[in-house]
């Protein structure tokens, strides 16, 4: 085989393309389960007669239980076949989603969300560990771009359908539909996915606790964990109350919410892979910084909007999510190079755990900042925007330090000078 023939080989094998699609599907299921709570907030709060603070507790309950679950799992994440771990937690996640759909009271829904978080919180970290194991660093921008289209797909396919089902029947219907749809993912994992065991060939530490402790004590990991926490804060502060803000403050009817999610999702599905390609071609840091600037500008515009034309709401949402995606994708592609091969599972589990804890704190904080006024409008939402901008600035600085650390590690160690 000539050198030219080697150059013509596709960058992705057929199996890698299949795995990439499967991981995106699993991410879609988990993200939709969380995302659906935001638009359903406008229905759940009056149906259960609960306050924004109580609704924020429902959202944060998932986050905190997911965080605890991820932290407990971290020590064991690199000691087993990643496929088996994924299958166990995904099965529990689907079953817990059924429970959410059957809940009739606030305490029951709160408990169901806690159980869903226990299983769902681990899935994302396993997905990232598998993606890191199976794809080379120079391909990870595109891989993360595809996986992150799950977020956009949840807006295009999941949220409009979920809102339609809830408007057609009740808010319970979307959860039952998600469980039925998500069960397909479990079948595909069993049927087609190969074991992911390459990491088991490396020497393992004696105990799970030692493995977790070493993961937590690595200075390079700590910087990445702090950045992940701040990166998460913005989304968890904005999204839980976005539907209430859009309906009550911007004057958009709840029947038109699916249109906003549909158009925004279609645009981000198109932009996501392009961002991934740009991250691989131009570098993760430049793309991340551009995304940070766009995010800050659009968050300030969004949180200060009043009653505006429907087209304006759509344009602002589209640009804001493009900015958010332009941060998420390059960061996830960059941070995969931080842990060693034998610590990828534990690193991603801890990272996901910290992400959930930060998100839970952010949801509670946002629930204490905002309030429903006498006119039904959401008050103090602009303060949420200021916090998001502040965390975005700090995140940009920390991400630059992460990049510097990765580059230093990649440089060859100079040989000692001979005398």
mmCIF file of C-alpha atoms in Angstrom:
data_model
loop_
_atom_site.group_PDB
_atom_site.id
_atom_site.type_symbol
_atom_site.label_atom_id
_atom_site.label_comp_id
_atom_site.label_asym_id
_atom_site.label_seq_id
_atom_site.Cartn_x
_atom_site.Cartn_y
_atom_site.Cartn_z
ATOM 1 C CA UNK A 1 0.000 0.000 0.000
ATOM 2 C CA UNK A 2 1.461 3.362 -1.037
ATOM 3 C CA UNK A 3 1.643 6.504 1.084
ATOM 4 C CA UNK A 4 -0.989 8.071 -1.183
ATOM 5 C CA UNK A 5 -3.370 5.208 -0.458
ATOM 6 C CA UNK A 6 -2.923 5.718 3.254
ATOM 7 C CA UNK A 7 -3.715 9.401 2.865
ATOM 8 C CA UNK A 8 -6.987 8.555 1.114
ATOM 9 C CA UNK A 9 -8.264 6.493 4.041
ATOM 10 C CA UNK A 10 -11.316 7.997 5.744
ATOM 11 C CA UNK A 11 -10.641 9.636 9.086
ATOM 12 C CA UNK A 12 -13.535 7.782 10.727
ATOM 13 C CA UNK A 13 -14.211 4.067 10.422
ATOM 14 C CA UNK A 14 -17.771 2.838 9.919
ATOM 15 C CA UNK A 15 -17.915 1.621 13.489
ATOM 16 C CA UNK A 16 -16.668 4.982 14.779
ATOM 17 C CA UNK A 17 -19.412 6.734 12.826
ATOM 18 C CA UNK A 18 -21.965 4.339 14.332
ATOM 19 C CA UNK A 19 -20.633 4.921 17.858
ATOM 20 C CA UNK A 20 -20.647 8.674 17.302
ATOM 21 C CA UNK A 21 -24.323 8.511 16.322
ATOM 22 C CA UNK A 22 -25.169 6.226 19.260
ATOM 23 C CA UNK A 23 -23.432 8.496 21.760
ATOM 24 C CA UNK A 24 -25.307 11.481 20.323
ATOM 25 C CA UNK A 25 -28.581 9.530 20.698
ATOM 26 C CA UNK A 26 -27.829 8.722 24.347
ATOM 27 C CA UNK A 27 -26.901 12.329 25.035
ATOM 28 C CA UNK A 28 -30.136 13.364 23.360
ATOM 29 C CA UNK A 29 -32.136 11.185 25.743
ATOM 30 C CA UNK A 30 -30.409 12.492 28.868
ATOM 31 C CA UNK A 31 -30.362 16.150 27.809
ATOM 32 C CA UNK A 32 -34.009 16.065 26.771
ATOM 33 C CA UNK A 33 -34.964 14.639 30.152
ATOM 34 C CA UNK A 34 -33.426 17.683 31.798
ATOM 35 C CA UNK A 35 -34.329 20.242 29.152
ATOM 36 C CA UNK A 36 -38.015 19.320 29.105
ATOM 37 C CA UNK A 37 -38.373 20.650 32.645
ATOM 38 C CA UNK A 38 -37.770 24.203 31.439
ATOM 39 C CA UNK A 39 -40.720 24.585 29.019
ATOM 40 C CA UNK A 40 -42.922 22.392 31.214
ATOM 41 C CA UNK A 41 -42.309 24.761 34.118
ATOM 42 C CA UNK A 42 -45.070 27.025 32.834
ATOM 43 C CA UNK A 43 -47.447 24.026 33.060
ATOM 44 C CA UNK A 44 -46.160 22.182 36.130
ATOM 45 C CA UNK A 45 -46.148 25.203 38.460
ATOM 46 C CA UNK A 46 -49.851 26.041 38.057
ATOM 47 C CA UNK A 47 -50.889 22.372 37.823
ATOM 48 C CA UNK A 48 -49.214 21.496 41.123
ATOM 49 C CA UNK A 49 -49.697 24.986 42.593
ATOM 50 C CA UNK A 50 -46.021 25.398 43.403
ATOM 51 C CA UNK A 51 -43.800 28.485 43.534
ATOM 52 C CA UNK A 52 -40.720 29.283 41.414
ATOM 53 C CA UNK A 53 -38.615 28.351 44.433
ATOM 54 C CA UNK A 54 -40.227 24.906 44.627
ATOM 55 C CA UNK A 55 -39.806 24.417 40.895
ATOM 56 C CA UNK A 56 -36.156 25.399 41.199
ATOM 57 C CA UNK A 57 -35.879 22.716 43.879
ATOM 58 C CA UNK A 58 -37.244 20.096 41.476
ATOM 59 C CA UNK A 59 -34.634 21.079 38.899
ATOM 60 C CA UNK A 60 -31.798 21.205 41.415
ATOM 61 C CA UNK A 61 -32.830 17.876 43.015
ATOM 62 C CA UNK A 62 -31.920 16.118 39.768
ATOM 63 C CA UNK A 63 -28.637 17.986 39.664
ATOM 64 C CA UNK A 64 -27.609 17.232 43.240
ATOM 65 C CA UNK A 65 -28.495 13.544 43.079
ATOM 66 C CA UNK A 66 -26.652 13.260 39.750
ATOM 67 C CA UNK A 67 -23.645 14.951 41.330
ATOM 68 C CA UNK A 68 -23.558 12.578 44.293
ATOM 69 C CA UNK A 69 -24.019 9.567 42.036
ATOM 70 C CA UNK A 70 -21.195 10.649 39.732
ATOM 71 C CA UNK A 71 -18.850 11.241 42.643
ATOM 72 C CA UNK A 72 -19.575 7.817 44.179
ATOM 73 C CA UNK A 73 -19.113 6.158 40.801
ATOM 74 C CA UNK A 74 -15.848 7.927 39.969
ATOM 75 C CA UNK A 75 -13.609 5.482 41.824
ATOM 76 C CA UNK A 76 -15.045 2.537 39.872
ATOM 77 C CA UNK A 77 -15.399 4.210 36.461
ATOM 78 C CA UNK A 78 -12.099 2.890 35.088
ATOM 79 C CA UNK A 79 -12.314 -0.609 36.575
ATOM 80 C CA UNK A 80 -15.010 -2.115 34.335
ATOM 81 C CA UNK A 81 -16.096 -2.368 30.723
ATOM 82 C CA UNK A 82 -17.548 1.061 29.881
ATOM 83 C CA UNK A 83 -20.303 -0.589 27.838
ATOM 84 C CA UNK A 84 -21.593 -2.491 30.883
ATOM 85 C CA UNK A 85 -21.519 0.610 33.064
ATOM 86 C CA UNK A 86 -23.387 2.551 30.403
ATOM 87 C CA UNK A 87 -26.053 -0.130 30.029
ATOM 88 C CA UNK A 88 -26.733 -0.432 33.772
ATOM 89 C CA UNK A 89 -27.165 3.283 34.347
ATOM 90 C CA UNK A 90 -29.108 3.879 31.134
ATOM 91 C CA UNK A 91 -31.619 1.166 32.100
ATOM 92 C CA UNK A 92 -32.140 2.797 35.494
ATOM 93 C CA UNK A 93 -32.497 6.183 33.842
ATOM 94 C CA UNK A 94 -35.295 4.992 31.534
ATOM 95 C CA UNK A 95 -37.153 3.352 34.433
ATOM 96 C CA UNK A 96 -36.884 6.521 36.551
ATOM 97 C CA UNK A 97 -38.237 8.615 33.664
ATOM 98 C CA UNK A 98 -41.352 6.429 33.684
ATOM 99 C CA UNK A 99 -41.714 7.244 37.387
ATOM 100 C CA UNK A 100 -41.577 10.974 36.592
ATOM 101 C CA UNK A 101 -44.419 10.503 34.133
ATOM 102 C CA UNK A 102 -46.542 8.752 36.763
ATOM 103 C CA UNK A 103 -45.924 11.285 39.570
ATOM 104 C CA UNK A 104 -49.061 13.054 40.794
ATOM 105 C CA UNK A 105 -47.789 15.237 43.641
ATOM 106 C CA UNK A 106 -44.909 17.610 44.274
ATOM 107 C CA UNK A 107 -43.127 15.278 46.756
ATOM 108 C CA UNK A 108 -43.515 12.327 44.373
ATOM 109 C CA UNK A 109 -42.150 14.293 41.400
ATOM 110 C CA UNK A 110 -39.291 15.579 43.541
ATOM 111 C CA UNK A 111 -38.356 12.027 44.572
ATOM 112 C CA UNK A 112 -38.672 10.767 40.995
ATOM 113 C CA UNK A 113 -36.306 13.495 39.775
ATOM 114 C CA UNK A 114 -33.799 12.532 42.470
ATOM 115 C CA UNK A 115 -33.796 8.903 41.293
ATOM 116 C CA UNK A 116 -33.567 9.993 37.651
ATOM 117 C CA UNK A 117 -30.531 12.084 38.524
ATOM 118 C CA UNK A 118 -28.836 9.156 40.262
ATOM 119 C CA UNK A 119 -28.809 7.216 36.992
ATOM 120 C CA UNK A 120 -28.746 10.022 34.429
ATOM 121 C CA UNK A 121 -25.842 11.843 36.044
ATOM 122 C CA UNK A 122 -23.384 9.066 35.252
ATOM 123 C CA UNK A 123 -24.368 8.532 31.611
ATOM 124 C CA UNK A 124 -22.850 11.753 30.298
ATOM 125 C CA UNK A 125 -19.458 11.010 31.860
ATOM 126 C CA UNK A 126 -19.405 7.478 30.415
ATOM 127 C CA UNK A 127 -20.306 8.862 26.983
ATOM 128 C CA UNK A 128 -17.372 11.291 27.121
ATOM 129 C CA UNK A 129 -14.992 8.585 28.336
ATOM 130 C CA UNK A 130 -15.995 6.303 25.451
ATOM 131 C CA UNK A 131 -15.592 9.165 22.965
ATOM 132 C CA UNK A 132 -12.116 9.891 24.314
ATOM 133 C CA UNK A 133 -11.123 6.212 24.195
ATOM 134 C CA UNK A 134 -12.242 5.640 20.623
ATOM 135 C CA UNK A 135 -11.261 8.894 18.884
ATOM 136 C CA UNK A 136 -7.878 10.578 18.427
ATOM 137 C CA UNK A 137 -7.415 14.156 19.750
ATOM 138 C CA UNK A 138 -7.391 15.654 16.251
ATOM 139 C CA UNK A 139 -10.881 14.235 15.639
ATOM 140 C CA UNK A 140 -12.483 15.129 18.956
ATOM 141 C CA UNK A 141 -13.670 18.582 17.947
ATOM 142 C CA UNK A 142 -15.847 17.026 15.244
ATOM 143 C CA UNK A 143 -16.921 14.220 17.569
ATOM 144 C CA UNK A 144 -17.989 16.663 20.272
ATOM 145 C CA UNK A 145 -19.691 18.772 17.625
ATOM 146 C CA UNK A 146 -21.831 15.789 16.632
ATOM 147 C CA UNK A 147 -22.485 14.670 20.210
ATOM 148 C CA UNK A 148 -23.502 18.169 21.219
ATOM 149 C CA UNK A 149 -26.052 18.309 18.409
ATOM 150 C CA UNK A 150 -28.051 16.170 20.837
ATOM 151 C CA UNK A 151 -28.738 19.404 22.680
ATOM 152 C CA UNK A 152 -30.063 21.033 19.535
ATOM 153 C CA UNK A 153 -31.953 17.897 18.509
ATOM 154 C CA UNK A 154 -33.723 17.953 21.854
ATOM 155 C CA UNK A 155 -34.989 21.407 20.913
ATOM 156 C CA UNK A 156 -35.921 20.508 17.339
ATOM 157 C CA UNK A 157 -37.506 17.119 17.981
ATOM 158 C CA UNK A 158 -37.959 16.654 21.709
ATOM 159 C CA UNK A 159 -39.189 19.946 23.110
ATOM 160 C CA UNK A 160 -41.785 20.752 20.428
ATOM 161 C CA UNK A 161 -43.141 17.194 20.598
ATOM 162 C CA UNK A 162 -43.039 17.294 24.394
ATOM 163 C CA UNK A 163 -44.941 20.563 24.479
ATOM 164 C CA UNK A 164 -47.427 19.255 21.945
ATOM 165 C CA UNK A 165 -48.053 16.140 24.036
ATOM 166 C CA UNK A 166 -48.416 18.189 27.216
ATOM 167 C CA UNK A 167 -50.833 20.606 25.550
ATOM 168 C CA UNK A 168 -52.735 17.716 23.964
ATOM 169 C CA UNK A 169 -52.951 15.681 27.190
ATOM 170 C CA UNK A 170 -51.027 16.657 30.360
ATOM 171 C CA UNK A 171 -47.439 17.407 31.373
ATOM 172 C CA UNK A 172 -47.076 13.704 32.305
ATOM 173 C CA UNK A 173 -47.202 12.568 28.672
ATOM 174 C CA UNK A 174 -43.734 13.791 27.579
ATOM 175 C CA UNK A 175 -41.978 11.754 30.281
ATOM 176 C CA UNK A 176 -43.757 8.546 29.301
ATOM 177 C CA UNK A 177 -42.980 9.198 25.634
ATOM 178 C CA UNK A 178 -39.292 9.871 26.455
ATOM 179 C CA UNK A 179 -39.057 6.588 28.352
ATOM 180 C CA UNK A 180 -40.529 4.614 25.458
ATOM 181 C CA UNK A 181 -38.237 6.352 22.972
ATOM 182 C CA UNK A 182 -35.192 6.042 25.232
ATOM 183 C CA UNK A 183 -35.646 2.290 25.585
ATOM 184 C CA UNK A 184 -34.528 2.004 21.948
ATOM 185 C CA UNK A 185 -31.101 3.240 22.995
ATOM 186 C CA UNK A 186 -30.730 0.426 25.514
ATOM 187 C CA UNK A 187 -31.567 -2.162 22.867
ATOM 188 C CA UNK A 188 -28.971 -0.713 20.481
ATOM 189 C CA UNK A 189 -26.284 -0.769 23.182
ATOM 190 C CA UNK A 190 -26.881 -4.482 23.826
ATOM 191 C CA UNK A 191 -27.171 -5.383 20.170
ATOM 192 C CA UNK A 192 -24.462 -3.441 18.356
ATOM 193 C CA UNK A 193 -22.021 -1.776 20.716
ATOM 194 C CA UNK A 194 -18.690 -3.528 21.275
ATOM 195 C CA UNK A 195 -17.068 -3.742 24.722
ATOM 196 C CA UNK A 196 -14.880 -0.760 25.625
ATOM 197 C CA UNK A 197 -12.065 -2.327 27.632
ATOM 198 C CA UNK A 198 -8.798 -0.904 26.266
ATOM 199 C CA UNK A 199 -8.277 1.089 29.473
ATOM 200 C CA UNK A 200 -8.322 -2.141 31.505
ATOM 201 C CA UNK A 201 -5.013 -3.242 29.958
ATOM 202 C CA UNK A 202 -3.156 -0.538 31.890
ATOM 203 C CA UNK A 203 -2.142 -1.179 35.533
ATOM 204 C CA UNK A 204 -4.965 -0.379 37.949
ATOM 205 C CA UNK A 205 -4.632 1.234 41.369
ATOM 206 C CA UNK A 206 -5.354 -1.063 44.285
ATOM 207 C CA UNK A 207 -8.536 0.553 45.562
ATOM 208 C CA UNK A 208 -11.358 2.628 44.114
ATOM 209 C CA UNK A 209 -10.906 5.185 46.903
ATOM 210 C CA UNK A 210 -7.236 5.692 46.029
ATOM 211 C CA UNK A 211 -8.152 6.068 42.380
ATOM 212 C CA UNK A 212 -10.744 8.720 43.244
ATOM 213 C CA UNK A 213 -8.366 10.521 45.612
ATOM 214 C CA UNK A 214 -5.617 10.681 42.994
ATOM 215 C CA UNK A 215 -8.099 12.023 40.447
ATOM 216 C CA UNK A 216 -9.287 14.731 42.837
ATOM 217 C CA UNK A 217 -5.796 15.764 43.971
ATOM 218 C CA UNK A 218 -4.225 16.305 40.541
ATOM 219 C CA UNK A 219 -3.724 20.100 40.095
ATOM 220 C CA UNK A 220 -4.417 19.865 36.348
ATOM 221 C CA UNK A 221 -7.731 18.190 37.078
ATOM 222 C CA UNK A 222 -8.695 20.803 39.677
ATOM 223 C CA UNK A 223 -8.397 23.647 37.159
ATOM 224 C CA UNK A 224 -10.550 21.716 34.674
ATOM 225 C CA UNK A 225 -13.135 20.942 37.371
ATOM 226 C CA UNK A 226 -13.378 24.610 38.389
ATOM 227 C CA UNK A 227 -13.815 25.653 34.760
ATOM 228 C CA UNK A 228 -16.517 23.046 34.212
ATOM 229 C CA UNK A 229 -18.413 24.287 37.272
ATOM 230 C CA UNK A 230 -18.418 27.877 36.063
ATOM 231 C CA UNK A 231 -19.246 26.856 32.500
ATOM 232 C CA UNK A 232 -22.324 25.062 33.813
ATOM 233 C CA UNK A 233 -23.559 27.878 36.012
ATOM 234 C CA UNK A 234 -24.876 30.024 33.177
ATOM 235 C CA UNK A 235 -27.088 27.406 31.573
ATOM 236 C CA UNK A 236 -28.580 26.196 34.837
ATOM 237 C CA UNK A 237 -29.410 29.753 35.889
ATOM 238 C CA UNK A 238 -31.052 30.741 32.605
ATOM 239 C CA UNK A 239 -32.826 27.627 31.332
ATOM 240 C CA UNK A 240 -35.135 26.659 34.236
ATOM 241 C CA UNK A 241 -36.962 29.976 34.005
ATOM 242 C CA UNK A 242 -36.602 30.696 30.286
ATOM 243 C CA UNK A 243 -40.114 29.523 29.403
ATOM 244 C CA UNK A 244 -41.672 31.588 32.185
ATOM 245 C CA UNK A 245 -39.649 34.636 31.111
ATOM 246 C CA UNK A 246 -40.546 34.144 27.447
ATOM 247 C CA UNK A 247 -44.271 33.777 28.131
ATOM 248 C CA UNK A 248 -44.773 36.285 30.947
ATOM 249 C CA UNK A 249 -42.200 38.966 30.101
ATOM 250 C CA UNK A 250 -41.711 38.784 26.351
ATOM 251 C CA UNK A 251 -45.388 38.315 25.536
ATOM 252 C CA UNK A 252 -45.025 35.022 23.647
ATOM 253 C CA UNK A 253 -47.993 32.664 23.996
ATOM 254 C CA UNK A 254 -47.256 29.197 25.340
ATOM 255 C CA UNK A 255 -48.583 27.740 22.068
ATOM 256 C CA UNK A 256 -45.722 29.488 20.229
ATOM 257 C CA UNK A 257 -42.972 28.160 22.516
ATOM 258 C CA UNK A 258 -42.435 25.043 20.353
ATOM 259 C CA UNK A 259 -41.727 27.296 17.353
ATOM 260 C CA UNK A 260 -38.947 29.079 19.231
ATOM 261 C CA UNK A 261 -37.335 25.806 20.278
ATOM 262 C CA UNK A 262 -37.770 24.368 16.783
ATOM 263 C CA UNK A 263 -36.066 27.235 14.939
ATOM 264 C CA UNK A 264 -33.338 27.645 17.546
ATOM 265 C CA UNK A 265 -32.654 23.913 17.490
ATOM 266 C CA UNK A 266 -32.504 23.717 13.697
ATOM 267 C CA UNK A 267 -29.943 26.503 13.627
ATOM 268 C CA UNK A 268 -27.799 24.947 16.338
ATOM 269 C CA UNK A 269 -27.950 21.501 14.686
ATOM 270 C CA UNK A 270 -26.428 23.150 11.617
ATOM 271 C CA UNK A 271 -23.903 25.223 13.580
ATOM 272 C CA UNK A 272 -22.747 22.508 16.035
ATOM 273 C CA UNK A 273 -20.732 20.364 13.571
ATOM 274 C CA UNK A 274 -19.310 23.525 11.983
ATOM 275 C CA UNK A 275 -18.071 24.675 15.379
ATOM 276 C CA UNK A 276 -16.467 21.268 15.905
ATOM 277 C CA UNK A 277 -14.690 21.463 12.548
ATOM 278 C CA UNK A 278 -13.549 25.009 13.302
ATOM 279 C CA UNK A 279 -12.177 23.875 16.671
ATOM 280 C CA UNK A 280 -10.115 21.136 14.974
ATOM 281 C CA UNK A 281 -8.924 23.473 12.210
ATOM 282 C CA UNK A 282 -8.303 26.806 13.950
ATOM 283 C CA UNK A 283 -7.794 25.645 17.536
ATOM 284 C CA UNK A 284 -10.031 25.100 20.530
ATOM 285 C CA UNK A 285 -9.076 28.306 22.345
ATOM 286 C CA UNK A 286 -9.791 30.807 19.505
ATOM 287 C CA UNK A 287 -13.226 29.275 18.879
ATOM 288 C CA UNK A 288 -13.955 29.189 22.615
ATOM 289 C CA UNK A 289 -13.064 32.871 23.030
ATOM 290 C CA UNK A 290 -15.279 33.931 20.115
ATOM 291 C CA UNK A 291 -18.123 31.918 21.605
ATOM 292 C CA UNK A 292 -17.590 33.570 24.991
ATOM 293 C CA UNK A 293 -17.850 37.065 23.502
ATOM 294 C CA UNK A 294 -21.027 36.191 21.589
ATOM 295 C CA UNK A 295 -22.511 34.567 24.718
ATOM 296 C CA UNK A 296 -21.916 37.609 26.912
ATOM 297 C CA UNK A 297 -23.414 40.016 24.404
ATOM 298 C CA UNK A 298 -26.510 37.929 23.736
ATOM 299 C CA UNK A 299 -27.155 37.051 27.397
ATOM 300 C CA UNK A 300 -27.198 40.737 28.288
ATOM 301 C CA UNK A 301 -29.595 41.467 25.432
ATOM 302 C CA UNK A 302 -31.832 38.488 26.267
ATOM 303 C CA UNK A 303 -32.172 39.153 30.002
ATOM 304 C CA UNK A 304 -33.040 42.821 29.390
ATOM 305 C CA UNK A 305 -35.722 42.224 26.742
ATOM 306 C CA UNK A 306 -39.275 43.418 27.240
ATOM 307 C CA UNK A 307 -42.317 42.792 25.096
ATOM 308 C CA UNK A 308 -40.827 42.493 21.614
ATOM 309 C CA UNK A 309 -41.878 41.080 18.227
ATOM 310 C CA UNK A 310 -41.838 37.303 17.940
ATOM 311 C CA UNK A 311 -39.088 37.415 15.285
ATOM 312 C CA UNK A 312 -36.828 39.330 17.679
ATOM 313 C CA UNK A 313 -37.251 36.670 20.344
ATOM 314 C CA UNK A 314 -36.250 33.974 17.854
ATOM 315 C CA UNK A 315 -33.180 35.871 16.577
ATOM 316 C CA UNK A 316 -31.919 36.587 20.097
ATOM 317 C CA UNK A 317 -32.410 32.953 21.151
ATOM 318 C CA UNK A 318 -30.618 31.631 18.060
ATOM 319 C CA UNK A 319 -27.588 33.891 18.497
ATOM 320 C CA UNK A 320 -27.396 33.194 22.239
ATOM 321 C CA UNK A 321 -27.375 29.436 21.716
ATOM 322 C CA UNK A 322 -24.793 29.720 18.942
ATOM 323 C CA UNK A 323 -22.562 31.496 21.452
ATOM 324 C CA UNK A 324 -23.199 28.827 24.082
ATOM 325 C CA UNK A 325 -22.407 26.009 21.647
ATOM 326 C CA UNK A 326 -19.261 27.774 20.524
ATOM 327 C CA UNK A 327 -18.044 27.500 24.122
ATOM 328 C CA UNK A 328 -19.271 24.017 25.010
ATOM 329 C CA UNK A 329 -17.912 22.124 22.001
ATOM 330 C CA UNK A 330 -14.298 23.388 21.970
ATOM 331 C CA UNK A 331 -14.068 23.158 25.753
ATOM 332 C CA UNK A 332 -15.191 19.536 25.831
ATOM 333 C CA UNK A 333 -12.818 18.689 22.990
ATOM 334 C CA UNK A 334 -9.963 20.443 24.811
ATOM 335 C CA UNK A 335 -10.552 18.993 28.275
ATOM 336 C CA UNK A 336 -10.450 15.397 26.988
ATOM 337 C CA UNK A 337 -6.662 15.786 26.770
ATOM 338 C CA UNK A 338 -6.290 16.652 30.464
ATOM 339 C CA UNK A 339 -6.566 13.192 32.166
ATOM 340 C CA UNK A 340 -4.377 10.164 31.569
ATOM 341 C CA UNK A 341 -5.861 7.105 29.866
ATOM 342 C CA UNK A 342 -6.296 5.232 33.157
ATOM 343 C CA UNK A 343 -8.144 8.162 34.737
ATOM 344 C CA UNK A 344 -10.508 9.169 31.941
ATOM 345 C CA UNK A 345 -13.533 7.479 33.459
ATOM 346 C CA UNK A 346 -12.982 8.838 36.959
ATOM 347 C CA UNK A 347 -12.080 12.302 35.625
ATOM 348 C CA UNK A 348 -15.259 12.487 33.542
ATOM 349 C CA UNK A 349 -17.369 11.122 36.402
ATOM 350 C CA UNK A 350 -16.018 13.728 38.833
ATOM 351 C CA UNK A 351 -16.360 16.416 36.170
ATOM 352 C CA UNK A 352 -19.986 15.447 35.554
ATOM 353 C CA UNK A 353 -20.583 15.364 39.303
ATOM 354 C CA UNK A 354 -19.161 18.844 39.803
ATOM 355 C CA UNK A 355 -21.147 20.022 36.806
ATOM 356 C CA UNK A 356 -24.355 18.773 38.410
ATOM 357 C CA UNK A 357 -23.525 20.247 41.819
ATOM 358 C CA UNK A 358 -22.752 23.596 40.215
ATOM 359 C CA UNK A 359 -25.946 23.396 38.178
ATOM 360 C CA UNK A 360 -28.005 22.572 41.254
ATOM 361 C CA UNK A 361 -26.519 25.495 43.149
ATOM 362 C CA UNK A 362 -27.119 27.767 40.164
ATOM 363 C CA UNK A 363 -30.786 26.699 39.924
ATOM 364 C CA UNK A 364 -31.348 27.349 43.626
ATOM 365 C CA UNK A 365 -29.556 30.702 43.389
ATOM 366 C CA UNK A 366 -31.629 31.722 40.375
ATOM 367 C CA UNK A 367 -34.793 30.608 42.189
ATOM 368 C CA UNK A 368 -33.918 32.960 45.058
ATOM 369 C CA UNK A 369 -33.028 35.854 42.760
ATOM 370 C CA UNK A 370 -36.089 35.841 40.499
ATOM 371 C CA UNK A 371 -39.666 36.280 41.635
ATOM 372 C CA UNK A 372 -43.120 36.506 40.092
ATOM 373 C CA UNK A 373 -44.507 40.046 40.321
ATOM 374 C CA UNK A 374 -48.114 41.077 40.846
ATOM 375 C CA UNK A 375 -48.454 41.469 37.078
ATOM 376 C CA UNK A 376 -47.264 37.883 36.543
ATOM 377 C CA UNK A 377 -43.902 38.926 35.104
ATOM 378 C CA UNK A 378 -40.595 37.409 36.150
ATOM 379 C CA UNK A 379 -38.599 39.973 38.115
ATOM 380 C CA UNK A 380 -34.820 40.431 38.615
ATOM 381 C CA UNK A 381 -33.943 38.200 35.643
ATOM 382 C CA UNK A 382 -31.352 40.775 34.549
ATOM 383 C CA UNK A 383 -29.306 39.979 37.661
ATOM 384 C CA UNK A 384 -29.051 36.407 36.439
ATOM 385 C CA UNK A 385 -27.568 37.766 33.218
ATOM 386 C CA UNK A 386 -24.911 39.730 35.108
ATOM 387 C CA UNK A 387 -23.825 36.587 36.964
ATOM 388 C CA UNK A 388 -23.622 34.613 33.717
ATOM 389 C CA UNK A 389 -21.400 37.288 32.137
ATOM 390 C CA UNK A 390 -19.129 37.298 35.184
ATOM 391 C CA UNK A 391 -18.685 33.517 35.152
ATOM 392 C CA UNK A 392 -18.052 33.606 31.396
ATOM 393 C CA UNK A 393 -15.097 35.970 31.852
ATOM 394 C CA UNK A 394 -13.530 33.835 34.594
ATOM 395 C CA UNK A 395 -14.118 30.675 32.540
ATOM 396 C CA UNK A 396 -12.270 32.160 29.559
ATOM 397 C CA UNK A 397 -9.206 32.837 31.727
ATOM 398 C CA UNK A 398 -9.201 29.343 33.261
ATOM 399 C CA UNK A 399 -9.614 27.685 29.859
ATOM 400 C CA UNK A 400 -6.546 29.518 28.589
ATOM 401 C CA UNK A 401 -4.547 28.130 31.541
ATOM 402 C CA UNK A 402 -5.796 24.610 30.756
ATOM 403 C CA UNK A 403 -4.611 24.972 27.171
ATOM 404 C CA UNK A 404 -1.185 26.140 28.356
ATOM 405 C CA UNK A 405 -0.880 23.114 30.625
ATOM 406 C CA UNK A 406 -1.773 20.704 27.826
ATOM 407 C CA UNK A 407 0.792 22.294 25.501
ATOM 408 C CA UNK A 408 3.538 22.060 28.119
ATOM 409 C CA UNK A 409 2.805 18.375 28.678
ATOM 410 C CA UNK A 410 2.900 17.723 24.926
ATOM 411 C CA UNK A 411 6.369 19.263 24.537
ATOM 412 C CA UNK A 412 9.223 16.722 24.581
ATOM 413 C CA UNK A 413 11.416 16.786 27.660
ATOM 414 C CA UNK A 414 14.884 18.058 26.651
ATOM 415 C CA UNK A 415 17.728 15.638 27.165
ATOM 416 C CA UNK A 416 20.163 16.466 29.902
ATOM 417 C CA UNK A 417 23.170 18.337 28.593
ATOM 418 C CA UNK A 418 26.341 16.303 28.462
ATOM 419 C CA UNK A 419 29.378 17.553 30.225
#
